[in-house]
Amino acid sequence: DGTGAISAKITIPAGAQGAHSVIVQDVSTGTTGGVAFTITPVITLSAASGIPGDSITVTGTGFAASSNITLTLNSTDVTPTVKPATNATGSFIAAFVVPTGTTYGNYTVTATDLSTNSASKAFVVGATITITPTQGAAGTIVSITGRGFPLAVNTVAITVSGTTAVKVAPIATLVDGTFSGQFIVPSITAGVGKVVNATAGGVFATTTFRVTAATAITLTPSSAMQGENITLVGSGFTAVANTTVA
């Protein structure tokens, strides 16, 4: 600016772990200024949760250059037989398989290079559910699928924000621990982050649903004498379903 000050956001490029320099040059005078900057390792996971047998991809940056990488799930070594290695800029991509017999719970995936630089990410081993759609008014019919549940359980219970959801048809887990079905969003207040909970055989999984509108009815007029007709308008009821007025 007019005082010679500068303010800018820069994106740090791929680089190996350690000290680096950020250098700024004045193109009109050739004057340069620099400051030290340290790159630290970080990893990302292709999924935040999974079940035994799932393959999870780990992407890492900021590790030592040209170094073998060891992957652990808590204290269990899950490094592939062919060890992954970083490239010249300290980056790598590798995959591990969640070991058979891993108990459900919260874990930490850690990647470590030969210079003991490491980075970690939280990972959950447990059942999962997915729903479609992920938002709608009370009364919306939602499709749900689940995996990682106990085998051949006759009843899958579903709640939305603690309220029992009516299922379109009975839902049970199959011999591989999966299930699919449909439920109706109960009459609850509108809002984001309504927790959908599916439970079978003592194992549960959750996701969230956004309720865009609660069930509501209006009467016109709001008062009348016996024998007179009034108009009732309702919203938030199940689509294409019989409704009783009492």
PDB file of N, CA and C in Angstrom, residues 77-143:
ATOM      1  N   ASP A  77      -0.163 -52.654  14.230  1.00  0.00           N
ATOM      2  CA  ASP A  77       0.494 -52.292  12.975  1.00  0.00           C
ATOM      3  C   ASP A  77      -0.396 -52.739  11.820  1.00  0.00           C
ATOM      4  N   VAL A  78      -0.827 -51.785  10.991  1.00  0.00           N
ATOM      5  CA  VAL A  78      -1.677 -52.104   9.840  1.00  0.00           C
ATOM      6  C   VAL A  78      -0.985 -51.696   8.536  1.00  0.00           C
ATOM      7  N   THR A  79       0.352 -51.565   8.595  1.00  0.00           N
ATOM      8  CA  THR A  79       1.109 -51.199   7.399  1.00  0.00           C
ATOM      9  C   THR A  79       0.972 -52.288   6.341  1.00  0.00           C
ATOM     10  N   PRO A  80       0.722 -51.923   5.087  1.00  0.00           N
ATOM     11  CA  PRO A  80       0.651 -52.930   4.018  1.00  0.00           C
ATOM     12  C   PRO A  80       1.961 -53.711   3.910  1.00  0.00           C
ATOM     13  N   THR A  81       1.894 -54.910   3.322  1.00  0.00           N
ATOM     14  CA  THR A  81       3.083 -55.742   3.161  1.00  0.00           C
ATOM     15  C   THR A  81       4.169 -54.985   2.412  1.00  0.00           C
ATOM     16  N   VAL A  82       3.787 -54.314   1.336  1.00  0.00           N
ATOM     17  CA  VAL A  82       4.728 -53.430   0.642  1.00  0.00           C
ATOM     18  C   VAL A  82       4.621 -52.056   1.292  1.00  0.00           C
ATOM     19  N   LYS A  83       5.651 -51.700   2.067  1.00  0.00           N
ATOM     20  CA  LYS A  83       5.567 -50.464   2.846  1.00  0.00           C
ATOM     21  C   LYS A  83       5.459 -49.240   1.947  1.00  0.00           C
ATOM     22  N   PRO A  84       4.546 -48.327   2.287  1.00  0.00           N
ATOM     23  CA  PRO A  84       4.462 -47.074   1.518  1.00  0.00           C
ATOM     24  C   PRO A  84       5.672 -46.205   1.813  1.00  0.00           C
ATOM     25  N   ALA A  85       6.009 -45.343   0.869  1.00  0.00           N
ATOM     26  CA  ALA A  85       7.140 -44.430   1.045  1.00  0.00           C
ATOM     27  C   ALA A  85       6.755 -43.054   0.530  1.00  0.00           C
ATOM     28  N   THR A  86       7.332 -42.050   1.135  1.00  0.00           N
ATOM     29  CA  THR A  86       7.072 -40.676   0.701  1.00  0.00           C
ATOM     30  C   THR A  86       7.882 -40.359  -0.554  1.00  0.00           C
ATOM     31  N   ASN A  87       7.429 -39.334  -1.270  1.00  0.00           N
ATOM     32  CA  ASN A  87       8.186 -38.872  -2.436  1.00  0.00           C
ATOM     33  C   ASN A  87       9.152 -37.764  -2.009  1.00  0.00           C
ATOM     34  N   ALA A  88       9.704 -37.069  -2.979  1.00  0.00           N
ATOM     35  CA  ALA A  88      10.715 -36.043  -2.685  1.00  0.00           C
ATOM     36  C   ALA A  88      10.167 -34.872  -1.891  1.00  0.00           C
ATOM     37  N   THR A  89       8.837 -34.681  -1.928  1.00  0.00           N
ATOM     38  CA  THR A  89       8.240 -33.578  -1.170  1.00  0.00           C
ATOM     39  C   THR A  89       7.581 -34.048   0.120  1.00  0.00           C
ATOM     40  N   GLY A  90       7.822 -35.317   0.508  1.00  0.00           N
ATOM     41  CA  GLY A  90       7.311 -35.805   1.788  1.00  0.00           C
ATOM     42  C   GLY A  90       5.861 -36.235   1.787  1.00  0.00           C
ATOM     43  N   SER A  91       5.319 -36.514   0.585  1.00  0.00           N
ATOM     44  CA  SER A  91       3.910 -36.908   0.474  1.00  0.00           C
ATOM     45  C   SER A  91       3.798 -38.405   0.173  1.00  0.00           C
ATOM     46  N   PHE A  92       2.661 -38.997   0.561  1.00  0.00           N
ATOM     47  CA  PHE A  92       2.417 -40.406   0.247  1.00  0.00           C
ATOM     48  C   PHE A  92       0.918 -40.675   0.220  1.00  0.00           C
ATOM     49  N   ILE A  93       0.549 -41.762  -0.429  1.00  0.00           N
ATOM     50  CA  ILE A  93      -0.812 -42.298  -0.396  1.00  0.00           C
ATOM     51  C   ILE A  93      -0.695 -43.796  -0.161  1.00  0.00           C
ATOM     52  N   ALA A  94      -1.423 -44.297   0.830  1.00  0.00           N
ATOM     53  CA  ALA A  94      -1.385 -45.724   1.150  1.00  0.00           C
ATOM     54  C   ALA A  94      -2.757 -46.156   1.651  1.00  0.00           C
ATOM     55  N   ALA A  95      -2.969 -47.454   1.708  1.00  0.00           N
ATOM     56  CA  ALA A  95      -4.244 -47.985   2.191  1.00  0.00           C
ATOM     57  C   ALA A  95      -3.980 -49.096   3.197  1.00  0.00           C
ATOM     58  N   PHE A  96      -4.819 -49.184   4.209  1.00  0.00           N
ATOM     59  CA  PHE A  96      -4.749 -50.290   5.160  1.00  0.00           C
ATOM     60  C   PHE A  96      -6.126 -50.919   5.292  1.00  0.00           C
ATOM     61  N   VAL A  97      -6.149 -52.162   5.743  1.00  0.00           N
ATOM     62  CA  VAL A  97      -7.400 -52.879   5.953  1.00  0.00           C
ATOM     63  C   VAL A  97      -7.665 -52.967   7.450  1.00  0.00           C
ATOM     64  N   VAL A  98      -8.883 -52.575   7.867  1.00  0.00           N
ATOM     65  CA  VAL A  98      -9.250 -52.698   9.283  1.00  0.00           C
ATOM     66  C   VAL A  98      -9.215 -54.186   9.634  1.00  0.00           C
ATOM     67  N   PRO A  99      -8.378 -54.581  10.611  1.00  0.00           N
ATOM     68  CA  PRO A  99      -8.184 -56.011  10.882  1.00  0.00           C
ATOM     69  C   PRO A  99      -9.477 -56.729  11.293  1.00  0.00           C
ATOM     70  N   THR A 100      -9.597 -57.968  10.852  1.00  0.00           N
ATOM     71  CA  THR A 100     -10.709 -58.819  11.267  1.00  0.00           C
ATOM     72  C   THR A 100     -10.682 -58.987  12.785  1.00  0.00           C
ATOM     73  N   GLY A 101     -11.833 -58.889  13.414  1.00  0.00           N
ATOM     74  CA  GLY A 101     -11.913 -59.065  14.858  1.00  0.00           C
ATOM     75  C   GLY A 101     -11.721 -57.794  15.658  1.00  0.00           C
ATOM     76  N   THR A 102     -11.455 -56.675  14.989  1.00  0.00           N
ATOM     77  CA  THR A 102     -11.321 -55.397  15.700  1.00  0.00           C
ATOM     78  C   THR A 102     -12.639 -55.049  16.380  1.00  0.00           C
ATOM     79  N   THR A 103     -12.595 -54.815  17.675  1.00  0.00           N
ATOM     80  CA  THR A 103     -13.808 -54.490  18.416  1.00  0.00           C
ATOM     81  C   THR A 103     -14.264 -53.077  18.087  1.00  0.00           C
ATOM     82  N   TYR A 104     -15.568 -52.851  18.191  1.00  0.00           N
ATOM     83  CA  TYR A 104     -16.113 -51.526  17.894  1.00  0.00           C
ATOM     84  C   TYR A 104     -15.662 -50.520  18.949  1.00  0.00           C
ATOM     85  N   GLY A 105     -15.347 -49.329  18.483  1.00  0.00           N
ATOM     86  CA  GLY A 105     -14.924 -48.275  19.398  1.00  0.00           C
ATOM     87  C   GLY A 105     -14.165 -47.186  18.677  1.00  0.00           C
ATOM     88  N   ASN A 106     -13.600 -46.270  19.446  1.00  0.00           N
ATOM     89  CA  ASN A 106     -12.847 -45.139  18.909  1.00  0.00           C
ATOM     90  C   ASN A 106     -11.362 -45.487  18.832  1.00  0.00           C
ATOM     91  N   TYR A 107     -10.758 -45.171  17.697  1.00  0.00           N
ATOM     92  CA  TYR A 107      -9.354 -45.504  17.460  1.00  0.00           C
ATOM     93  C   TYR A 107      -8.616 -44.283  16.919  1.00  0.00           C
ATOM     94  N   THR A 108      -7.297 -44.434  16.823  1.00  0.00           N
ATOM     95  CA  THR A 108      -6.458 -43.403  16.223  1.00  0.00           C
ATOM     96  C   THR A 108      -5.573 -44.049  15.166  1.00  0.00           C
ATOM     97  N   VAL A 109      -5.624 -43.514  13.956  1.00  0.00           N
ATOM     98  CA  VAL A 109      -4.726 -43.949  12.889  1.00  0.00           C
ATOM     99  C   VAL A 109      -3.511 -43.029  12.913  1.00  0.00           C
ATOM    100  N   THR A 110      -2.312 -43.625  12.960  1.00  0.00           N
ATOM    101  CA  THR A 110      -1.085 -42.842  13.016  1.00  0.00           C
ATOM    102  C   THR A 110      -0.132 -43.268  11.901  1.00  0.00           C
ATOM    103  N   ALA A 111       0.443 -42.294  11.230  1.00  0.00           N
ATOM    104  CA  ALA A 111       1.470 -42.539  10.212  1.00  0.00           C
ATOM    105  C   ALA A 111       2.786 -41.987  10.741  1.00  0.00           C
ATOM    106  N   THR A 112       3.856 -42.803  10.652  1.00  0.00           N
ATOM    107  CA  THR A 112       5.159 -42.407  11.184  1.00  0.00           C
ATOM    108  C   THR A 112       6.235 -42.692  10.150  1.00  0.00           C
ATOM    109  N   ASP A 113       7.135 -41.725   9.930  1.00  0.00           N
ATOM    110  CA  ASP A 113       8.235 -41.960   8.990  1.00  0.00           C
ATOM    111  C   ASP A 113       9.486 -42.419   9.740  1.00  0.00           C
ATOM    112  N   LEU A 114      10.563 -42.684   9.007  1.00  0.00           N
ATOM    113  CA  LEU A 114      11.778 -43.214   9.628  1.00  0.00           C
ATOM    114  C   LEU A 114      12.479 -42.203  10.529  1.00  0.00           C
ATOM    115  N   SER A 115      12.101 -40.918  10.398  1.00  0.00           N
ATOM    116  CA  SER A 115      12.682 -39.882  11.258  1.00  0.00           C
ATOM    117  C   SER A 115      11.805 -39.617  12.475  1.00  0.00           C
ATOM    118  N   THR A 116      10.827 -40.496  12.697  1.00  0.00           N
ATOM    119  CA  THR A 116       9.853 -40.436  13.807  1.00  0.00           C
ATOM    120  C   THR A 116       8.885 -39.270  13.700  1.00  0.00           C
ATOM    121  N   ASN A 117       8.849 -38.592  12.558  1.00  0.00           N
ATOM    122  CA  ASN A 117       7.789 -37.605  12.353  1.00  0.00           C
ATOM    123  C   ASN A 117       6.471 -38.367  12.219  1.00  0.00           C
ATOM    124  N   SER A 118       5.413 -37.874  12.827  1.00  0.00           N
ATOM    125  CA  SER A 118       4.144 -38.595  12.782  1.00  0.00           C
ATOM    126  C   SER A 118       2.960 -37.640  12.747  1.00  0.00           C
ATOM    127  N   ALA A 119       1.845 -38.176  12.289  1.00  0.00           N
ATOM    128  CA  ALA A 119       0.580 -37.450  12.300  1.00  0.00           C
ATOM    129  C   ALA A 119      -0.524 -38.464  12.537  1.00  0.00           C
ATOM    130  N   SER A 120      -1.599 -38.024  13.183  1.00  0.00           N
ATOM    131  CA  SER A 120      -2.673 -38.941  13.559  1.00  0.00           C
ATOM    132  C   SER A 120      -4.033 -38.392  13.172  1.00  0.00           C
ATOM    133  N   LYS A 121      -4.994 -39.295  13.083  1.00  0.00           N
ATOM    134  CA  LYS A 121      -6.376 -38.924  12.767  1.00  0.00           C
ATOM    135  C   LYS A 121      -7.308 -39.881  13.495  1.00  0.00           C
ATOM    136  N   ALA A 122      -8.402 -39.340  14.037  1.00  0.00           N
ATOM    137  CA  ALA A 122      -9.384 -40.171  14.731  1.00  0.00           C
ATOM    138  C   ALA A 122     -10.124 -41.053  13.734  1.00  0.00           C
ATOM    139  N   PHE A 123     -10.462 -42.273  14.158  1.00  0.00           N
ATOM    140  CA  PHE A 123     -11.166 -43.225  13.313  1.00  0.00           C
ATOM    141  C   PHE A 123     -12.075 -44.059  14.202  1.00  0.00           C
ATOM    142  N   VAL A 124     -13.293 -44.303  13.728  1.00  0.00           N
ATOM    143  CA  VAL A 124     -14.268 -45.075  14.491  1.00  0.00           C
ATOM    144  C   VAL A 124     -14.516 -46.409  13.800  1.00  0.00           C
ATOM    145  N   VAL A 125     -14.376 -47.491  14.551  1.00  0.00           N
ATOM    146  CA  VAL A 125     -14.749 -48.810  14.047  1.00  0.00           C
ATOM    147  C   VAL A 125     -16.130 -49.126  14.608  1.00  0.00           C
ATOM    148  N   GLY A 126     -17.110 -49.245  13.723  1.00  0.00           N
ATOM    149  CA  GLY A 126     -18.468 -49.483  14.195  1.00  0.00           C
ATOM    150  C   GLY A 126     -19.473 -49.475  13.059  1.00  0.00           C
ATOM    151  N   ALA A 127     -20.697 -49.835  13.394  1.00  0.00           N
ATOM    152  CA  ALA A 127     -21.772 -49.877  12.409  1.00  0.00           C
ATOM    153  C   ALA A 127     -22.044 -48.484  11.855  1.00  0.00           C
ATOM    154  N   THR A 128     -22.526 -48.435  10.630  1.00  0.00           N
ATOM    155  CA  THR A 128     -22.846 -47.155   9.998  1.00  0.00           C
ATOM    156  C   THR A 128     -24.201 -47.239   9.309  1.00  0.00           C
ATOM    157  N   ILE A 129     -24.851 -46.076   9.170  1.00  0.00           N
ATOM    158  CA  ILE A 129     -26.103 -45.992   8.425  1.00  0.00           C
ATOM    159  C   ILE A 129     -26.021 -44.822   7.458  1.00  0.00           C
ATOM    160  N   THR A 130     -26.761 -44.938   6.359  1.00  0.00           N
ATOM    161  CA  THR A 130     -26.921 -43.832   5.420  1.00  0.00           C
ATOM    162  C   THR A 130     -28.402 -43.667   5.135  1.00  0.00           C
ATOM    163  N   ILE A 131     -28.828 -42.424   4.886  1.00  0.00           N
ATOM    164  CA  ILE A 131     -30.240 -42.142   4.628  1.00  0.00           C
ATOM    165  C   ILE A 131     -30.385 -41.278   3.382  1.00  0.00           C
ATOM    166  N   THR A 132     -31.536 -41.442   2.719  1.00  0.00           N
ATOM    167  CA  THR A 132     -31.881 -40.632   1.544  1.00  0.00           C
ATOM    168  C   THR A 132     -33.378 -40.352   1.568  1.00  0.00           C
ATOM    169  N   PRO A 133     -33.815 -39.087   1.528  1.00  0.00           N
ATOM    170  CA  PRO A 133     -32.992 -37.862   1.532  1.00  0.00           C
ATOM    171  C   PRO A 133     -32.457 -37.569   2.927  1.00  0.00           C
ATOM    172  N   THR A 134     -31.661 -36.508   3.029  1.00  0.00           N
ATOM    173  CA  THR A 134     -31.106 -36.115   4.324  1.00  0.00           C
ATOM    174  C   THR A 134     -31.846 -34.921   4.915  1.00  0.00           C
ATOM    175  N   GLN A 135     -32.894 -34.460   4.238  1.00  0.00           N
ATOM    176  CA  GLN A 135     -33.722 -33.391   4.790  1.00  0.00           C
ATOM    177  C   GLN A 135     -35.121 -33.493   4.217  1.00  0.00           C
ATOM    178  N   GLY A 136     -36.076 -32.926   4.945  1.00  0.00           N
ATOM    179  CA  GLY A 136     -37.465 -32.940   4.507  1.00  0.00           C
ATOM    180  C   GLY A 136     -38.377 -32.624   5.668  1.00  0.00           C
ATOM    181  N   ALA A 137     -39.657 -32.441   5.366  1.00  0.00           N
ATOM    182  CA  ALA A 137     -40.641 -32.122   6.392  1.00  0.00           C
ATOM    183  C   ALA A 137     -41.005 -33.367   7.190  1.00  0.00           C
ATOM    184  N   ALA A 138     -41.604 -33.150   8.346  1.00  0.00           N
ATOM    185  CA  ALA A 138     -42.180 -34.265   9.088  1.00  0.00           C
ATOM    186  C   ALA A 138     -43.150 -34.990   8.163  1.00  0.00           C
ATOM    187  N   GLY A 139     -43.149 -36.312   8.221  1.00  0.00           N
ATOM    188  CA  GLY A 139     -43.978 -37.095   7.325  1.00  0.00           C
ATOM    189  C   GLY A 139     -43.259 -37.597   6.102  1.00  0.00           C
ATOM    190  N   THR A 140     -42.026 -37.108   5.882  1.00  0.00           N
ATOM    191  CA  THR A 140     -41.232 -37.562   4.739  1.00  0.00           C
ATOM    192  C   THR A 140     -40.866 -39.034   4.904  1.00  0.00           C
ATOM    193  N   ILE A 141     -40.959 -39.787   3.810  1.00  0.00           N
ATOM    194  CA  ILE A 141     -40.512 -41.175   3.820  1.00  0.00           C
ATOM    195  C   ILE A 141     -39.031 -41.197   3.461  1.00  0.00           C
ATOM    196  N   VAL A 142     -38.225 -41.804   4.327  1.00  0.00           N
ATOM    197  CA  VAL A 142     -36.770 -41.805   4.181  1.00  0.00           C
ATOM    198  C   VAL A 142     -36.281 -43.242   4.003  1.00  0.00           C
ATOM    199  N   SER A 143     -35.429 -43.452   3.014  1.00  0.00           N
ATOM    200  CA  SER A 143     -34.794 -44.757   2.822  1.00  0.00           C
ATOM    201  C   SER A 143     -33.547 -44.826   3.690  1.00  0.00           C
TER     202      SER A 143
END
